[in-house]
mmCIF file of C-alpha atoms in Angstrom:
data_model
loop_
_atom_site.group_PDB
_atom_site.id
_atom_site.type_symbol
_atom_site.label_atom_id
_atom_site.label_comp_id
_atom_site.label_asym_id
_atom_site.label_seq_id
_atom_site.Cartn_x
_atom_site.Cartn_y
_atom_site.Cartn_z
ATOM 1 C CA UNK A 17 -8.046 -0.103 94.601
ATOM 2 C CA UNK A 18 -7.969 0.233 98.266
ATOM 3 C CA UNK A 19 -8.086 -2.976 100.508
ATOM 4 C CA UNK A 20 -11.928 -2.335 101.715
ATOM 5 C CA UNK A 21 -12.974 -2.246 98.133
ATOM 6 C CA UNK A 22 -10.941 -5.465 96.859
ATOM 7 C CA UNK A 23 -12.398 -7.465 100.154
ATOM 8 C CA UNK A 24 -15.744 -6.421 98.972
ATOM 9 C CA UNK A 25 -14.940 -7.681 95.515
ATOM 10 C CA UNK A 26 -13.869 -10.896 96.278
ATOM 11 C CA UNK A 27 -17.186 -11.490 99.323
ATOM 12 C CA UNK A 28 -19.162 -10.517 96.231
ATOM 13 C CA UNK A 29 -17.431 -13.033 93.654
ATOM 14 C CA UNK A 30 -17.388 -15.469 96.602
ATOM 15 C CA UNK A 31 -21.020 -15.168 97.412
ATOM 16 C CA UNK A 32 -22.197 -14.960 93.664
ATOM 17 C CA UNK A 33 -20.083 -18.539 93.318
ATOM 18 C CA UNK A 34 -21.485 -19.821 96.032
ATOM 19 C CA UNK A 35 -25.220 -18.868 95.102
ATOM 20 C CA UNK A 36 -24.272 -19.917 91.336
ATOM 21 C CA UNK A 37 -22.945 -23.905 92.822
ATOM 22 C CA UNK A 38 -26.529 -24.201 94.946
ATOM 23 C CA UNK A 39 -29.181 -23.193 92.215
ATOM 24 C CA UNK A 40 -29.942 -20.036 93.706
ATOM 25 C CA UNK A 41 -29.174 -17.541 91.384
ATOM 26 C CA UNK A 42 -30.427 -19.807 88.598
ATOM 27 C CA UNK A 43 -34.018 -19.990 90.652
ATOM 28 C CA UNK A 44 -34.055 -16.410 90.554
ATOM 29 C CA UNK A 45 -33.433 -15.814 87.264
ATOM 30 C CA UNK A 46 -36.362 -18.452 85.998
ATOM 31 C CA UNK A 47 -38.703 -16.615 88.456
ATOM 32 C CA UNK A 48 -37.748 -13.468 86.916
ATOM 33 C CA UNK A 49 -38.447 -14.545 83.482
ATOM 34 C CA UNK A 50 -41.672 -15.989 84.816
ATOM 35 C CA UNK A 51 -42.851 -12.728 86.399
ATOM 36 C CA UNK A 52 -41.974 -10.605 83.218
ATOM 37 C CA UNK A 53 -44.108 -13.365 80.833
ATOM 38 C CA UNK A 54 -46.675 -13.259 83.400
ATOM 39 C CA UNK A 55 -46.766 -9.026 83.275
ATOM 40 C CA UNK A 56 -46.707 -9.203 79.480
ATOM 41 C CA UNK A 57 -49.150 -11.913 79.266
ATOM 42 C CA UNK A 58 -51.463 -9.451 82.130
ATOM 43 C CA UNK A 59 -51.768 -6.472 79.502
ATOM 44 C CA UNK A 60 -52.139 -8.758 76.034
ATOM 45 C CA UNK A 61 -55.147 -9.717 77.467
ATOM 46 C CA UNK A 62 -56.659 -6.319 78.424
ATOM 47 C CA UNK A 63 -54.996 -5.197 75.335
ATOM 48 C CA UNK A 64 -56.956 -7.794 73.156
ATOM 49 C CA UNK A 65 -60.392 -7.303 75.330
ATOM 50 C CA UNK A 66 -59.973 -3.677 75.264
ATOM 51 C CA UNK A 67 -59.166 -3.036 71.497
ATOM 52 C CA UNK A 68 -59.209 -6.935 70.092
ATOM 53 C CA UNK A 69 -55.825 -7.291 68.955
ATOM 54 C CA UNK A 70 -54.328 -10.512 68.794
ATOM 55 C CA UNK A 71 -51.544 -11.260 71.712
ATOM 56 C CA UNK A 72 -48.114 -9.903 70.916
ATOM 57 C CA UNK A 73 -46.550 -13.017 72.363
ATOM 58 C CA UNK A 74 -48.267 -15.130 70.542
ATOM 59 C CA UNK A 75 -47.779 -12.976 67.682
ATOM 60 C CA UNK A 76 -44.079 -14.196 67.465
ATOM 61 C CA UNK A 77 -44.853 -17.468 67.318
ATOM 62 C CA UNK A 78 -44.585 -18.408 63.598
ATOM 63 C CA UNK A 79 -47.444 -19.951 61.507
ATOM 64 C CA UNK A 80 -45.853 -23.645 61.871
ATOM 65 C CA UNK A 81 -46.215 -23.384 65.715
ATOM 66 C CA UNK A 82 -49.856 -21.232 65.429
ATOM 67 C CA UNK A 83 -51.053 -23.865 63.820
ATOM 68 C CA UNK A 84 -49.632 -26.699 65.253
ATOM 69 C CA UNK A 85 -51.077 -25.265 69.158
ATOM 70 C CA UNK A 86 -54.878 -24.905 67.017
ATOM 71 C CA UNK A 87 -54.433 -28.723 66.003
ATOM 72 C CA UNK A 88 -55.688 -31.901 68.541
ATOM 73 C CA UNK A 89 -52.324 -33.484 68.457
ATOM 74 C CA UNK A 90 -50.228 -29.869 68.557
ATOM 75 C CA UNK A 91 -52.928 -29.067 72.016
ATOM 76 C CA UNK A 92 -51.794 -32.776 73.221
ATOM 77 C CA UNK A 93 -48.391 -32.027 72.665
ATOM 78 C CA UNK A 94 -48.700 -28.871 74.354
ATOM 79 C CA UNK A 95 -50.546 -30.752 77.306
ATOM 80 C CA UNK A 96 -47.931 -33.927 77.693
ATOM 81 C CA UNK A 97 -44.706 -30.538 77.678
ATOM 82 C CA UNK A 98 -47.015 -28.599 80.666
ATOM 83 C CA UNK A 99 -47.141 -32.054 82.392
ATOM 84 C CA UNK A 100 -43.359 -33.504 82.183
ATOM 85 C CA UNK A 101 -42.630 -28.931 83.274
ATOM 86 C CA UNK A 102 -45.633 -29.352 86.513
ATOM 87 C CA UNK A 103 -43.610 -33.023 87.370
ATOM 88 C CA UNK A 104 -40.102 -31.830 87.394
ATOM 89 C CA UNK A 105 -41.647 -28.571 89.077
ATOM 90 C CA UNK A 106 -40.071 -26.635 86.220
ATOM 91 C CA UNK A 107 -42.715 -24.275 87.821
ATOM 92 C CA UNK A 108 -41.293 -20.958 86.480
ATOM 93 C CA UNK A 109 -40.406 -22.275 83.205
ATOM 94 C CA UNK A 110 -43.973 -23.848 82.568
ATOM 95 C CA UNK A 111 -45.339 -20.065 83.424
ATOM 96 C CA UNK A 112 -42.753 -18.712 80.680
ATOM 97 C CA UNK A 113 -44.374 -21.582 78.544
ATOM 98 C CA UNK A 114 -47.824 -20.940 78.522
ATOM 99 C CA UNK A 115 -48.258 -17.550 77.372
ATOM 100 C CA UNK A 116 -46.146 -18.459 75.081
ATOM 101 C CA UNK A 117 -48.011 -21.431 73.088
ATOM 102 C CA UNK A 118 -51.418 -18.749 73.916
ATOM 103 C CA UNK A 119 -52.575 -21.489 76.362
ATOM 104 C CA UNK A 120 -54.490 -20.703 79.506
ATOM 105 C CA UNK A 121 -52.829 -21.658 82.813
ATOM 106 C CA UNK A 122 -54.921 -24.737 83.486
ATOM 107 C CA UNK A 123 -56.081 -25.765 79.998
ATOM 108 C CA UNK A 124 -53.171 -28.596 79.261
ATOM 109 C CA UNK A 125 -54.985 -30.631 82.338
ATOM 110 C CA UNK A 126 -58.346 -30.961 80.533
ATOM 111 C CA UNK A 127 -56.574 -32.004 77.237
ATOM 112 C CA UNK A 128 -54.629 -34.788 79.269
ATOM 113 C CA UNK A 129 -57.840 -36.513 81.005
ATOM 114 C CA UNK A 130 -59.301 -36.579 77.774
ATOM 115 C CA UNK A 131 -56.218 -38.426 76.238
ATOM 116 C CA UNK A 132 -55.195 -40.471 79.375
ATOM 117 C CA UNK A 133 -59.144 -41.610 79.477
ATOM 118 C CA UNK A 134 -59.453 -42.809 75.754
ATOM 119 C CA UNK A 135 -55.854 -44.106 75.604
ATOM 120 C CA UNK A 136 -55.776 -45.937 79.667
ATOM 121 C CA UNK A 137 -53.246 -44.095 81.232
ATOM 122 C CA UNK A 138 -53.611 -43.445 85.055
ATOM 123 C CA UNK A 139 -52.924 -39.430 85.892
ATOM 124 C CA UNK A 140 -53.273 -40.223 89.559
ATOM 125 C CA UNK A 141 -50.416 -42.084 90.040
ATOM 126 C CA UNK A 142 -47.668 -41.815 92.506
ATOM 127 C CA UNK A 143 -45.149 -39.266 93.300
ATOM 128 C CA UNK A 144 -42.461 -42.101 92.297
ATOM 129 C CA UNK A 145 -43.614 -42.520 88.421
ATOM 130 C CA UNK A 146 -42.855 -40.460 85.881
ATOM 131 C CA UNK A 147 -44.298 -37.908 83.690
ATOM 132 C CA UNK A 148 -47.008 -39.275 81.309
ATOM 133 C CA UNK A 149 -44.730 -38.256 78.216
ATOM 134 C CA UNK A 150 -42.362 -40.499 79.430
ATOM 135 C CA UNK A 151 -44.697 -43.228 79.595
ATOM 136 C CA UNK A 152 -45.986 -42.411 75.673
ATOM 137 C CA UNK A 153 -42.805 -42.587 74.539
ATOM 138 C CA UNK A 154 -41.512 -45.906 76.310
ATOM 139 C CA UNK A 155 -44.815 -47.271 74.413
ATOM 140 C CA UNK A 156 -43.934 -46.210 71.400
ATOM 141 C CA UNK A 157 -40.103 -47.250 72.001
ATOM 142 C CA UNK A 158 -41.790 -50.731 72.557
ATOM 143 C CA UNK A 159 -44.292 -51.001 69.815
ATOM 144 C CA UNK A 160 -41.591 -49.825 66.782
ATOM 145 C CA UNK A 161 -39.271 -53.058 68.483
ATOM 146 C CA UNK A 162 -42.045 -55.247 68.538
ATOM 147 C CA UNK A 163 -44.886 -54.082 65.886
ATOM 148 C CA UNK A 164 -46.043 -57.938 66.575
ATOM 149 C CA UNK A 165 -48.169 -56.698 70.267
#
């Protein structure tokens, strides 16, 4: 290996490091994913207009999960993961999740009013507080210590 091509090698290992240590490459890689779910997704749904099959993405979900995402508390569920992914702008991964679980892109929102309405949680909170899951699970967390409230 001549000198030209080792430099080259090791401004390429350097720069893929350095890319690697900041996120970049990582960012890439979700968006990637994201783009490819989001083709996929594009042509199961003009494949399942067009000659009503059921999505292939969906399709390798397995019965458990179908039927879990058909039930209230799997489409809650569903909802509280989309909303803990849109606050730690998981942005990429939360496109990669959707087609996956056959939800629409905005449907989780409609299922979390309804359950933050019944059950008085505030979605218009802050930027500081957390994700809504979070909060659900610090109230269970406090209701199995104390049963007594």
């Amino acid at each position: 290996m001549d000198d030209y091509t080792r430099e080259m090698m090791d401004l390429k290992t350097l720069v893929t490091r350095t890319l690697e240590k900041k996120g970049v490459l990582a960012k890439i890689r979700a968006e990637l994913r994201a783009s490819v779910f989001e083709a996929i997704e594009e042509e199961d749904r003009v494949i399942e207009k067009d000659e009503g099959l059921p999505p292939a993405l969906l399709g390798s979900c397995n019965d458990r999960a179908k039927q879990l995402h058909a039930s209230p508390s799997g489409r809650l569920l569903t909802a509280l993961l989309c909303e803990y992914l849109d606050w730690a702008q998981l942005n990429h991964t939360l496109k990669v999740y959707l087609p996956e679980c056959n939800a629409q892109k905005d449907s989780w929102k409609a299922e979390l009013k309804e359950f933050s309405s019944k059950n008085g949680y505030d979605l218009n909170r802050n930027g500081d507080s957390g994700p809504l899951l979070l909060d659900v699970l610090e109230g269970f967390l406090k209701f199995e210590v104390c049963p007594c409230l």
